[in-house]
CSV table of N, CA and C in Angstrom, one decimal:
chain,number,residue,atom,x,y,z
A,11,ARG,N,10.8,-8.0,-29.2
A,11,ARG,CA,12.2,-7.9,-29.8
A,11,ARG,C,13.0,-7.0,-29.0
A,12,VAL,N,14.2,-7.5,-28.5
A,12,VAL,CA,15.0,-6.5,-27.9
A,12,VAL,C,16.1,-5.9,-28.8
A,13,PRO,N,16.3,-4.8,-29.2
A,13,PRO,CA,16.8,-4.0,-30.3
A,13,PRO,C,18.3,-4.3,-30.2
A,14,ASN,N,19.0,-4.0,-29.0
A,14,ASN,CA,20.3,-4.1,-28.7
A,14,ASN,C,21.1,-5.6,-28.2
A,15,TRP,N,19.9,-6.7,-28.4
A,15,TRP,CA,20.4,-7.9,-28.0
A,15,TRP,C,20.6,-8.5,-29.4
A,16,ASP,N,20.8,-8.0,-30.8
A,16,ASP,CA,20.7,-9.1,-32.1
A,16,ASP,C,19.5,-9.2,-32.3
A,17,GLY,N,18.3,-8.4,-31.9
A,17,GLY,CA,16.9,-8.8,-32.2
A,17,GLY,C,16.4,-9.9,-31.7
A,18,ALA,N,17.2,-10.4,-30.5
A,18,ALA,CA,16.7,-11.6,-29.7
A,18,ALA,C,15.3,-11.2,-29.5
A,19,GLU,N,14.2,-12.3,-29.2
A,19,GLU,CA,13.1,-12.5,-28.7
A,19,GLU,C,13.0,-12.8,-27.3
A,20,ILE,N,12.2,-12.5,-26.7
A,20,ILE,CA,12.0,-12.9,-25.2
A,20,ILE,C,10.5,-13.2,-25.1
A,21,PRO,N,9.9,-14.2,-25.0
A,21,PRO,CA,8.3,-14.5,-25.0
A,21,PRO,C,8.1,-14.1,-23.7
A,22,SER,N,7.1,-13.3,-23.5
A,22,SER,CA,6.4,-13.0,-22.2
A,22,SER,C,4.8,-12.6,-22.2
A,23,ARG,N,4.2,-12.6,-21.2
A,23,ARG,CA,2.6,-12.2,-21.3
A,23,ARG,C,2.7,-11.0,-21.4
A,24,GLU,N,1.6,-10.1,-22.0
A,24,GLU,CA,1.2,-8.8,-22.1
A,24,GLU,C,0.8,-8.5,-20.9
A,25,SER,N,1.3,-7.1,-20.3
A,25,SER,CA,1.1,-6.5,-19.3
A,25,SER,C,0.8,-5.1,-19.2
A,26,LYS,N,-0.4,-4.6,-18.5
A,26,LYS,CA,-0.4,-3.2,-18.6
A,26,LYS,C,-0.2,-2.5,-17.6
A,27,LEU,N,0.4,-1.3,-17.9
A,27,LEU,CA,1.5,-0.5,-16.8
A,27,LEU,C,0.9,1.1,-16.7
A,28,GLN,N,0.3,1.3,-15.4
A,28,GLN,CA,0.0,2.7,-15.7
A,28,GLN,C,1.0,3.8,-14.9
A,29,VAL,N,1.4,4.6,-15.4
A,29,VAL,CA,2.5,5.5,-14.9
A,29,VAL,C,2.0,6.9,-14.7
A,30,MET,N,2.4,7.4,-13.4
A,30,MET,CA,1.7,8.6,-12.8
A,30,MET,C,2.4,8.9,-12.0
A,31,ARG,N,2.3,10.3,-11.9
A,31,ARG,CA,3.1,11.3,-11.0
A,31,ARG,C,2.3,11.3,-9.7
A,32,GLY,N,3.2,11.1,-8.6
A,32,GLY,CA,2.8,11.1,-7.3
A,32,GLY,C,3.1,12.7,-6.8
A,33,GLN,N,2.3,13.0,-5.9
A,33,GLN,CA,2.5,14.4,-5.1
A,33,GLN,C,3.5,14.0,-4.0
A,34,HIS,N,4.5,14.7,-4.0
A,34,HIS,CA,5.5,14.4,-3.1
A,34,HIS,C,5.0,15.2,-1.6
A,35,LEU,N,5.0,14.4,-0.5
A,35,LEU,CA,4.6,15.0,0.8
A,35,LEU,C,5.8,15.2,1.5
A,36,VAL,N,6.7,14.2,1.9
A,36,VAL,CA,7.9,14.8,2.6
A,36,VAL,C,8.8,13.6,2.6
A,37,SER,N,10.2,14.1,2.6
A,37,SER,CA,11.3,13.1,2.5
A,37,SER,C,12.3,13.2,3.7
A,38,ILE,N,12.7,12.0,3.9
A,38,ILE,CA,13.8,11.9,5.1
A,38,ILE,C,15.2,11.2,4.2
A,39,GLU,N,16.2,11.8,4.6
A,39,GLU,CA,17.5,11.1,4.2
A,39,GLU,C,18.4,10.3,5.6
A,40,ARG,N,18.6,9.2,5.5
A,40,ARG,CA,19.5,8.8,6.5
A,40,ARG,C,20.5,7.7,5.9
A,41,GLY,N,21.6,7.5,6.8
A,41,GLY,CA,22.6,6.6,6.3
A,41,GLY,C,22.2,5.3,6.8
A,42,VAL,N,22.6,4.2,6.2
A,42,VAL,CA,22.3,3.0,6.6
A,42,VAL,C,23.7,2.2,6.3
A,43,SER,N,24.1,1.5,7.3
A,43,SER,CA,25.2,0.5,7.2
A,43,SER,C,25.3,-0.2,6.1
A,44,THR,N,26.4,-0.5,5.7
A,44,THR,CA,26.6,-1.5,4.7
A,44,THR,C,27.2,-2.9,5.0
A,45,ALA,N,27.4,-3.9,4.0
A,45,ALA,CA,27.9,-5.2,5.0
A,45,ALA,C,29.1,-5.3,5.1
A,46,LEU,N,30.2,-4.2,4.5
A,46,LEU,CA,31.3,-4.3,4.3
A,46,LEU,C,31.6,-3.4,5.6
A,47,SER,N,32.2,-4.0,6.7
A,47,SER,CA,32.7,-3.0,8.0
A,47,SER,C,33.9,-2.0,7.5
A,48,GLY,N,33.7,-0.5,8.1
A,48,GLY,CA,34.6,0.2,7.9
A,48,GLY,C,34.0,1.1,6.3
A,49,ALA,N,33.2,0.6,5.8
A,49,ALA,CA,32.9,1.2,4.3
A,49,ALA,C,31.8,2.1,5.0
A,50,THR,N,31.8,3.5,3.9
A,50,THR,CA,31.0,4.2,4.2
A,50,THR,C,29.5,4.2,4.3
A,51,PRO,N,28.8,4.8,5.1
A,51,PRO,CA,27.3,4.2,4.9
A,51,PRO,C,26.6,4.8,3.6
A,52,GLU,N,26.0,4.2,3.2
A,52,GLU,CA,24.9,4.5,2.1
A,52,GLU,C,23.8,5.5,2.6
A,53,VAL,N,23.2,6.3,2.1
A,53,VAL,CA,22.2,7.2,2.0
A,53,VAL,C,21.2,6.8,1.4
A,54,ARG,N,19.8,6.9,2.3
A,54,ARG,CA,18.9,6.0,1.7
A,54,ARG,C,17.9,7.6,1.9
A,55,ARG,N,17.1,7.7,0.9
A,55,ARG,CA,16.1,8.8,1.0
A,55,ARG,C,14.7,8.1,1.2
A,56,TYR,N,13.9,8.3,1.8
A,56,TYR,CA,12.3,7.7,2.0
A,56,TYR,C,11.7,8.8,1.8
A,57,THR,N,10.9,8.7,0.8
A,57,THR,CA,9.9,9.8,0.2
A,57,THR,C,8.3,9.4,0.4
A,58,LEU,N,7.5,10.0,1.2
A,58,LEU,CA,6.0,9.8,1.2
A,58,LEU,C,5.5,10.3,-0.1
A,59,GLN,N,4.6,9.7,-0.9
A,59,GLN,CA,4.3,10.4,-1.8
A,59,GLN,C,2.7,10.0,-2.0
A,60,LYS,N,1.6,10.7,-2.4
A,60,LYS,CA,0.1,10.5,-2.8
A,60,LYS,C,0.0,10.7,-4.0
A,61,ALA,N,-0.8,9.5,-4.7
A,61,ALA,CA,-1.3,9.5,-5.5
A,61,ALA,C,-2.9,9.1,-5.9
A,62,THR,N,-3.4,9.8,-7.0
A,62,THR,CA,-5.0,9.4,-7.0
A,62,THR,C,-5.2,8.4,-8.2
A,63,VAL,N,-5.7,7.3,-7.8
A,63,VAL,CA,-6.0,6.4,-8.8
A,63,VAL,C,-7.5,6.3,-8.8
A,64,ALA,N,-8.1,6.6,-9.9
A,64,ALA,CA,-9.6,6.3,-10.2
A,64,ALA,C,-10.4,7.2,-8.9
A,65,GLY,N,-9.9,8.2,-8.8
A,65,GLY,CA,-10.7,9.1,-7.4
A,65,GLY,C,-10.1,8.7,-6.2
A,66,ARG,N,-9.5,7.9,-6.0
A,66,ARG,CA,-8.9,7.4,-4.6
A,66,ARG,C,-7.7,7.9,-4.4
A,67,HIS,N,-7.3,8.6,-2.8
A,67,HIS,CA,-5.8,8.7,-2.9
A,67,HIS,C,-5.4,7.5,-2.0
A,68,PHE,N,-4.0,7.2,-2.5
A,68,PHE,CA,-3.0,6.2,-2.0
A,68,PHE,C,-2.0,6.8,-1.4
A,69,MET,N,-1.2,6.2,-0.4
A,69,MET,CA,0.0,6.8,0.2
A,69,MET,C,0.8,5.9,-0.3
A,70,TYR,N,2.2,6.2,-0.7
A,70,TYR,CA,3.3,5.1,-1.1
A,70,TYR,C,4.4,5.9,-0.6
A,71,LEU,N,5.5,4.6,-0.3
A,71,LEU,CA,6.7,5.0,0.4
A,71,LEU,C,7.8,4.7,-0.7
A,72,ARG,N,8.6,5.7,-1.1
A,72,ARG,CA,9.6,5.6,-2.4
A,72,ARG,C,11.0,5.5,-1.9
A,73,THR,N,11.8,4.3,-1.6
A,73,THR,CA,13.1,4.3,-1.0
A,73,THR,C,14.1,4.1,-2.3
A,74,SER,N,15.1,5.2,-2.3
A,74,SER,CA,16.0,5.4,-3.2
A,74,SER,C,17.1,5.9,-2.5
A,75,ASP,N,18.2,6.2,-3.3
A,75,ASP,CA,19.6,6.6,-2.6
A,75,ASP,C,19.4,8.1,-2.9
A,76,ASN,N,20.3,9.2,-2.5
A,76,ASN,CA,20.4,10.1,-2.8
A,76,ASN,C,21.1,10.9,-3.9
A,77,ASN,N,21.5,10.1,-5.1
A,77,ASN,CA,22.4,10.6,-6.1
A,77,ASN,C,21.5,11.4,-7.1
A,78,SER,N,21.3,12.7,-7.0
A,78,SER,CA,20.2,13.4,-7.8
A,78,SER,C,21.2,13.7,-8.9
A,79,PRO,N,20.6,14.0,-10.1
A,79,PRO,CA,19.4,13.9,-10.6
A,79,PRO,C,19.2,12.1,-11.0
A,80,SER,N,20.1,11.4,-11.3
A,80,SER,CA,19.9,9.9,-11.6
A,80,SER,C,19.9,9.0,-10.4
A,81,PHE,N,18.8,9.0,-9.6
A,81,PHE,CA,19.3,8.3,-8.0
A,81,PHE,C,18.6,7.0,-8.7
A,82,LYS,N,18.8,6.0,-7.9
A,82,LYS,CA,18.7,4.7,-7.9
A,82,LYS,C,17.5,4.4,-7.0
A,83,VAL,N,16.2,3.8,-7.5
A,83,VAL,CA,15.3,3.6,-6.7
A,83,VAL,C,15.2,2.0,-6.3
A,84,PHE,N,15.0,2.0,-5.0
A,84,PHE,CA,15.1,0.6,-4.5
A,84,PHE,C,13.9,-0.4,-4.2
A,85,ASN,N,12.6,0.8,-4.0
A,85,ASN,CA,11.3,0.2,-4.0
A,85,ASN,C,10.3,1.1,-3.9
A,86,VAL,N,9.4,1.1,-4.4
A,86,VAL,CA,8.0,2.2,-4.4
A,86,VAL,C,7.0,1.0,-3.6
A,87,LEU,N,6.5,1.3,-2.5
A,87,LEU,CA,5.5,0.4,-1.9
A,87,LEU,C,4.2,1.1,-1.6
A,88,PRO,N,3.2,0.5,-2.1
A,88,PRO,CA,2.0,1.1,-1.7
A,88,PRO,C,1.5,0.8,-0.1
A,89,LEU,N,1.3,1.7,0.6
A,89,LEU,CA,1.0,1.8,2.1
A,89,LEU,C,-0.6,1.4,2.3
A,90,GLY,N,-1.4,2.0,1.9
A,90,GLY,CA,-2.8,2.1,1.6
A,90,GLY,C,-3.5,3.2,1.2
A,91,THR,N,-4.9,3.2,1.6
A,91,THR,CA,-5.5,4.4,1.2
A,91,THR,C,-5.5,5.3,2.1
A,92,LEU,N,-5.6,6.5,1.7
A,92,LEU,CA,-5.5,7.9,2.1
A,92,LEU,C,-6.5,8.7,2.2
A,93,ILE,N,-7.3,9.4,3.1
A,93,ILE,CA,-8.4,10.1,3.0
A,93,ILE,C,-8.1,11.4,2.4
A,94,HIS,N,-8.7,12.0,1.9
A,94,HIS,CA,-8.8,13.5,1.2
A,94,HIS,C,-8.3,14.4,2.2
A,95,ARG,N,-9.3,14.6,3.0
A,95,ARG,CA,-8.8,15.5,4.2
A,95,ARG,C,-8.6,14.9,5.4
A,96,ALA,N,-7.3,14.3,5.7
A,96,ALA,CA,-6.6,13.7,6.9
A,96,ALA,C,-6.6,14.4,7.8
A,97,ARG,N,-7.3,14.4,9.2
A,97,ARG,CA,-7.1,15.0,10.0
A,97,ARG,C,-5.8,15.0,11.0
A,98,GLY,N,-5.2,16.1,11.5
A,98,GLY,CA,-3.8,16.0,11.9
A,98,GLY,C,-2.7,15.7,11.0
A,99,GLU,N,-1.5,15.6,11.9
A,99,GLU,CA,-0.4,15.2,10.8
A,99,GLU,C,-0.2,13.6,10.7
A,100,PHE,N,0.4,13.5,9.8
A,100,PHE,CA,0.7,12.0,9.8
A,100,PHE,C,2.0,11.8,10.3
A,101,GLY,N,2.4,10.5,10.7
A,101,GLY,CA,3.7,10.3,11.6
A,101,GLY,C,4.6,9.7,10.6
A,102,PHE,N,6.0,10.2,10.3
A,102,PHE,CA,6.9,9.7,9.5
A,102,PHE,C,8.3,9.8,10.4
A,103,GLN,N,8.9,8.6,10.5
A,103,GLN,CA,10.2,8.7,11.3
A,103,GLN,C,11.1,7.7,10.9
A,104,VAL,N,12.4,7.6,11.1
A,104,VAL,CA,13.3,6.9,11.2
A,104,VAL,C,14.1,6.6,12.4
A,105,ASP,N,13.7,5.3,13.0
A,105,ASP,CA,14.6,5.1,14.1
A,105,ASP,C,16.1,4.8,14.1
A,106,ALA,N,16.9,4.7,15.3
A,106,ALA,CA,18.2,4.2,15.1
A,106,ALA,C,18.9,3.2,14.5
A,107,ALA,N,17.8,2.1,14.4
A,107,ALA,CA,17.9,1.0,13.9
A,107,ALA,C,17.7,0.8,12.3
A,108,GLY,N,17.4,2.2,11.5
A,108,GLY,CA,16.9,2.3,10.0
A,108,GLY,C,15.5,1.8,9.8
A,109,VAL,N,14.8,1.5,11.1
A,109,VAL,CA,13.4,1.0,10.5
A,109,VAL,C,12.5,2.1,10.3
A,110,VAL,N,11.9,2.4,9.2
A,110,VAL,CA,10.9,3.4,8.9
A,110,VAL,C,9.3,3.4,9.4
A,111,HIS,N,9.0,4.3,10.1
A,111,HIS,CA,7.8,4.2,10.8
A,111,HIS,C,6.7,5.3,10.1
A,112,VAL,N,5.6,4.8,9.8
A,112,VAL,CA,4.7,5.9,8.9
A,112,VAL,C,3.3,5.3,9.5
A,113,PHE,N,2.7,6.8,10.1
A,113,PHE,CA,1.4,6.6,10.6
A,113,PHE,C,0.5,7.3,9.7
A,114,PHE,N,-0.7,7.1,9.4
A,114,PHE,CA,-1.6,7.9,8.8
A,114,PHE,C,-3.1,7.6,8.7
A,115,GLN,N,-4.0,8.4,8.5
A,115,GLN,CA,-5.4,8.1,8.5
A,115,GLN,C,-5.9,7.6,7.0
A,116,CYS,N,-6.3,6.4,7.0
A,116,CYS,CA,-7.1,5.7,6.1
A,116,CYS,C,-8.7,5.9,6.0
A,117,HIS,N,-9.3,6.2,6.7
A,117,HIS,CA,-10.6,6.3,6.8
A,117,HIS,C,-11.1,7.3,8.0
A,118,VAL,N,-12.3,7.4,8.0
A,118,VAL,CA,-12.9,8.6,9.1
A,118,VAL,C,-12.2,8.3,10.4
A,119,ARG,N,-12.4,7.2,10.9
A,119,ARG,CA,-12.0,6.9,12.1
A,119,ARG,C,-10.6,5.9,12.1
A,120,HIS,N,-10.1,5.3,11.2
A,120,HIS,CA,-9.3,4.5,11.1
A,120,HIS,C,-7.8,5.1,10.7
A,121,PHE,N,-7.0,4.3,11.0
A,121,PHE,CA,-5.5,4.9,10.9
A,121,PHE,C,-4.3,3.8,10.8
A,122,LEU,N,-3.7,3.6,9.8
A,122,LEU,CA,-2.8,2.4,9.5
A,122,LEU,C,-1.3,3.0,10.0
A,123,TYR,N,-0.6,1.9,10.8
A,123,TYR,CA,0.5,2.0,11.1
A,123,TYR,C,1.7,1.1,10.5
A,124,CYS,N,2.4,1.7,9.7
A,124,CYS,CA,3.6,0.6,9.1
A,124,CYS,C,4.9,0.9,9.2
A,125,THR,N,5.8,-0.1,9.3
A,125,THR,CA,6.9,-0.2,9.6
A,125,THR,C,7.8,-1.0,8.7
A,126,LEU,N,9.0,-0.2,8.0
A,126,LEU,CA,9.5,-0.7,6.5
A,126,LEU,C,11.1,-1.2,7.0
A,127,ASN,N,11.7,-1.6,6.2
A,127,ASN,CA,13.2,-1.9,6.4
A,127,ASN,C,13.7,-0.8,5.8
A,128,THR,N,15.1,-1.0,5.4
A,128,THR,CA,16.0,0.0,4.8
A,128,THR,C,15.6,-0.3,3.2
A,129,ARG,N,15.5,-1.3,2.9
A,129,ARG,CA,15.2,-1.7,1.6
A,129,ARG,C,13.7,-1.3,1.2
A,130,GLY,N,12.9,-0.6,1.8
A,130,GLY,CA,11.8,-0.3,1.5
A,130,GLY,C,10.5,-1.5,1.5
A,131,GLU,N,11.1,-2.5,2.4
A,131,GLU,CA,10.3,-3.7,2.4
A,131,GLU,C,9.4,-3.4,3.5
A,132,LEU,N,8.2,-4.1,3.4
A,132,LEU,CA,7.2,-4.0,4.5
A,132,LEU,C,7.5,-5.1,5.7
A,133,LEU,N,7.6,-4.5,7.0
A,133,LEU,CA,8.0,-5.4,8.0
A,133,LEU,C,6.5,-5.6,8.8
A,134,ARG,N,5.6,-4.6,8.9
A,134,ARG,CA,4.5,-4.8,9.7
A,134,ARG,C,3.6,-3.6,9.0
A,135,ARG,N,2.2,-3.9,9.2
A,135,ARG,CA,1.2,-3.1,9.3
A,135,ARG,C,-0.1,-3.2,10.1
A,136,GLN,N,-0.3,-2.4,10.7
A,136,GLN,CA,-1.7,-2.3,11.8
A,136,GLN,C,-2.5,-1.4,11.7
A,137,MET,N,-3.9,-2.0,12.1
A,137,MET,CA,-5.0,-1.0,11.8
A,137,MET,C,-5.2,-0.3,13.3
A,138,TYR,N,-5.4,0.8,13.5
A,138,TYR,CA,-5.8,1.4,14.7
A,138,TYR,C,-7.1,2.1,14.5
A,139,MET,N,-7.8,2.3,15.5
A,139,MET,CA,-9.3,3.1,15.6
A,139,MET,C,-9.5,4.1,16.4
A,140,THR,N,-10.0,5.1,16.3
A,140,THR,CA,-10.2,6.1,17.3
A,140,THR,C,-11.2,5.5,18.2
A,141,ASP,N,-10.8,5.7,19.7
A,141,ASP,CA,-11.6,5.2,20.8
A,141,ASP,C,-12.1,6.4,21.3
A,142,PRO,N,-13.4,6.2,21.9
A,142,PRO,CA,-14.2,7.2,22.7
A,142,PRO,C,-13.4,7.4,23.9
A,143,PHE,N,-12.6,6.6,24.6
A,143,PHE,CA,-12.0,7.1,25.9
A,143,PHE,C,-10.7,7.2,25.7
A,144,LYS,N,-9.9,6.6,24.6
A,144,LYS,CA,-8.4,7.1,24.1
A,144,LYS,C,-8.2,8.2,23.4
A,145,GLY,N,-9.2,8.4,23.0
A,145,GLY,CA,-9.1,9.4,21.7
A,145,GLY,C,-8.8,8.9,20.0
A,146,ALA,N,-8.1,10.0,19.5
A,146,ALA,CA,-7.4,9.5,18.3
A,146,ALA,C,-6.1,8.8,18.3
A,147,PRO,N,-5.8,7.8,17.7
A,147,PRO,CA,-4.3,7.3,17.8
A,147,PRO,C,-3.2,8.1,17.0
A,148,ALA,N,-2.0,8.3,17.5
A,148,ALA,CA,-1.0,9.1,17.2
A,148,ALA,C,0.4,8.3,17.1
A,149,LEU,N,1.4,8.7,16.4
A,149,LEU,CA,2.7,8.3,16.7
A,149,LEU,C,3.5,9.0,17.3
A,150,GLY,N,3.9,8.2,18.6
A,150,GLY,CA,4.7,9.0,19.9
A,150,GLY,C,6.0,8.1,20.3
A,151,ARG,N,6.7,8.2,21.3
A,151,ARG,CA,7.4,7.6,21.7
A,151,ARG,C,7.3,6.9,22.9
A,152,ASP,N,7.8,5.7,23.5
A,152,ASP,CA,7.7,5.4,24.9
A,152,ASP,C,8.8,5.8,25.6
A,153,VAL,N,8.5,5.5,26.9
A,153,VAL,CA,9.9,6.1,27.9
A,153,VAL,C,11.1,5.5,27.3
A,154,ARG,N,11.3,4.5,26.8
A,154,ARG,CA,12.7,4.0,26.0
A,154,ARG,C,13.0,4.5,24.8
A,155,GLY,N,12.4,5.4,24.3
A,155,GLY,CA,12.5,6.0,23.4
A,155,GLY,C,11.9,5.4,21.8
A,156,ARG,N,11.4,4.2,22.1
A,156,ARG,CA,10.9,3.6,21.1
A,156,ARG,C,9.7,3.9,20.2
A,157,PHE,N,9.5,4.0,19.2
A,157,PHE,CA,8.1,4.5,18.4
A,157,PHE,C,7.2,3.6,18.8
A,158,VAL,N,6.1,4.2,19.0
A,158,VAL,CA,4.7,3.4,19.2
A,158,VAL,C,3.6,4.3,19.1
A,159,VAL,N,2.4,3.4,19.1
A,159,VAL,CA,1.0,4.2,18.7
A,159,VAL,C,0.2,4.7,20.2
A,160,ASN,N,0.3,6.1,20.3
A,160,ASN,CA,-0.5,6.3,21.5
A,160,ASN,C,-1.9,6.6,21.3
A,161,GLY,N,-2.6,6.2,22.3
A,161,GLY,CA,-4.3,6.4,22.0
A,161,GLY,C,-4.8,5.7,21.1
A,162,GLY,N,-6.0,5.6,21.0
A,162,GLY,CA,-6.8,4.8,20.0
A,162,GLY,C,-7.0,3.6,20.5
A,163,GLN,N,-7.5,2.5,19.7
A,163,GLN,CA,-7.6,1.3,19.9
A,163,GLN,C,-7.0,0.2,18.6
A,164,ARG,N,-6.1,-1.0,19.1
A,164,ARG,CA,-5.5,-1.6,17.9
A,164,ARG,C,-7.0,-2.2,17.4
A,165,VAL,N,-7.2,-2.7,16.2
A,165,VAL,CA,-8.2,-3.5,15.8
A,165,VAL,C,-7.6,-4.4,14.6
A,166,PRO,N,-7.8,-5.7,14.6
A,166,PRO,CA,-7.5,-6.8,13.6
A,166,PRO,C,-7.9,-6.2,12.2
A,167,SER,N,-7.2,-6.4,11.1
A,167,SER,CA,-7.9,-6.0,10.0
A,167,SER,C,-7.5,-6.9,8.9
A,168,GLY,N,-7.8,-6.6,7.6
A,168,GLY,CA,-7.4,-7.7,6.4
A,168,GLY,C,-6.4,-6.8,5.8
A,169,TRP,N,-6.0,-5.8,6.4
A,169,TRP,CA,-4.9,-5.0,5.7
A,169,TRP,C,-3.5,-5.3,6.7
A,170,ASP,N,-3.7,-6.0,7.7
A,170,ASP,CA,-2.5,-6.3,8.9
A,170,ASP,C,-1.8,-7.1,7.8
A,171,PHE,N,-0.2,-7.0,8.2
A,171,PHE,CA,0.6,-7.5,7.6
A,171,PHE,C,1.9,-7.8,8.7
A,172,PRO,N,1.9,-8.9,9.0
A,172,PRO,CA,1.8,-10.2,8.4
A,172,PRO,C,0.3,-10.4,8.9
A,173,ALA,N,-0.3,-11.3,8.2
A,173,ALA,CA,-2.2,-11.3,8.1
A,173,ALA,C,-2.3,-12.1,9.3
A,174,PRO,N,-3.3,-11.8,9.9
A,174,PRO,CA,-3.8,-12.7,11.2
A,174,PRO,C,-3.9,-13.8,10.9
A,175,LEU,N,-3.9,-15.1,11.9
A,175,LEU,CA,-3.9,-16.5,11.6
A,175,LEU,C,-5.5,-16.6,11.2
A,176,LYS,N,-6.5,-15.9,11.9
A,176,LYS,CA,-8.0,-16.0,11.7
A,176,LYS,C,-8.6,-14.7,11.0
A,177,ARG,N,-9.1,-14.4,9.9
A,177,ARG,CA,-9.7,-13.5,9.5
A,177,ARG,C,-10.7,-12.6,10.6
A,178,PRO,N,-10.5,-11.6,11.2
A,178,PRO,CA,-11.5,-11.1,12.1
A,178,PRO,C,-12.7,-10.8,11.3
A,179,ARG,N,-13.8,-10.7,12.0
A,179,ARG,CA,-15.4,-10.5,11.5
A,179,ARG,C,-15.7,-8.9,11.4
A,180,GLY,N,-16.2,-8.6,10.7
A,180,GLY,CA,-16.7,-7.0,10.6
A,180,GLY,C,-15.8,-5.7,10.1
A,181,LEU,N,-15.0,-6.2,9.2
A,181,LEU,CA,-14.0,-5.5,8.7
A,181,LEU,C,-14.4,-4.2,8.0
A,182,PRO,N,-13.9,-3.2,7.9
A,182,PRO,CA,-14.2,-2.1,7.0
A,182,PRO,C,-13.5,-2.4,5.7
A,183,ALA,N,-13.1,-3.5,5.0
A,183,ALA,CA,-12.5,-3.7,4.2
A,183,ALA,C,-13.0,-3.0,2.8
A,184,LYS,N,-14.4,-3.0,2.5
A,184,LYS,CA,-14.9,-2.4,1.4
A,184,LYS,C,-14.8,-1.1,1.7
A,185,GLU,N,-15.1,-0.4,2.8
A,185,GLU,CA,-15.0,1.0,2.9
A,185,GLU,C,-13.6,1.4,2.7
A,186,LEU,N,-12.5,0.7,2.8
A,186,LEU,CA,-11.1,1.1,2.5
A,186,LEU,C,-10.6,0.8,1.5
A,187,GLY,N,-11.5,0.3,0.5
A,187,GLY,CA,-11.0,0.3,-1.0
A,187,GLY,C,-10.3,-1.1,-1.3
A,188,ARG,N,-10.5,-2.1,-0.4
A,188,ARG,CA,-9.7,-3.5,-0.5
A,188,ARG,C,-10.7,-4.4,-0.9
A,189,SER,N,-10.5,-5.2,-1.8
A,189,SER,CA,-11.6,-6.3,-1.9
A,189,SER,C,-11.2,-7.2,-1.0
A,190,ASP,N,-12.5,-8.1,-0.7
A,190,ASP,CA,-12.2,-9.3,0.5
A,190,ASP,C,-11.3,-10.3,-0.2
A,191,PRO,N,-10.3,-10.9,0.7
A,191,PRO,CA,-9.4,-12.3,0.0
A,191,PRO,C,-10.2,-13.3,0.3
């Protein structure tokens, strides 16, 4: 029953919802252009958050406007698992086109690189692995100023988005907390 709609009943399936407080890691605010030419740009706040669910750490990106205290949330997206004691800093940047780049350690030798649009929707997710010759991967810039992953080795994974055409063999999916599709 919906109390403010003259007691109207809306049939729906029962769902369970778990609400938890995430630990704020870092935020970036950037202006994004609007569809109307000449209009002032909207400001987006991209916030990386860590939450613990059933003893496992997960990384989330919350995309919202910057109207405090009643801000509008556009999307909250789970990016992947996060190990408890990640080595080094994670990468978190927004490029000139408004694409958000997030790079973090998801397993002992595995790292995830995600790119998202201004609405917080996932564009790409790729897994990298520490390489004995190239070292650990890290988010950096190429000679043209674009964000790239330096070092490490790119490995196809079940976490990849868009998904690879053929599922690679020998994935660490169970170790990363993801069930096999």
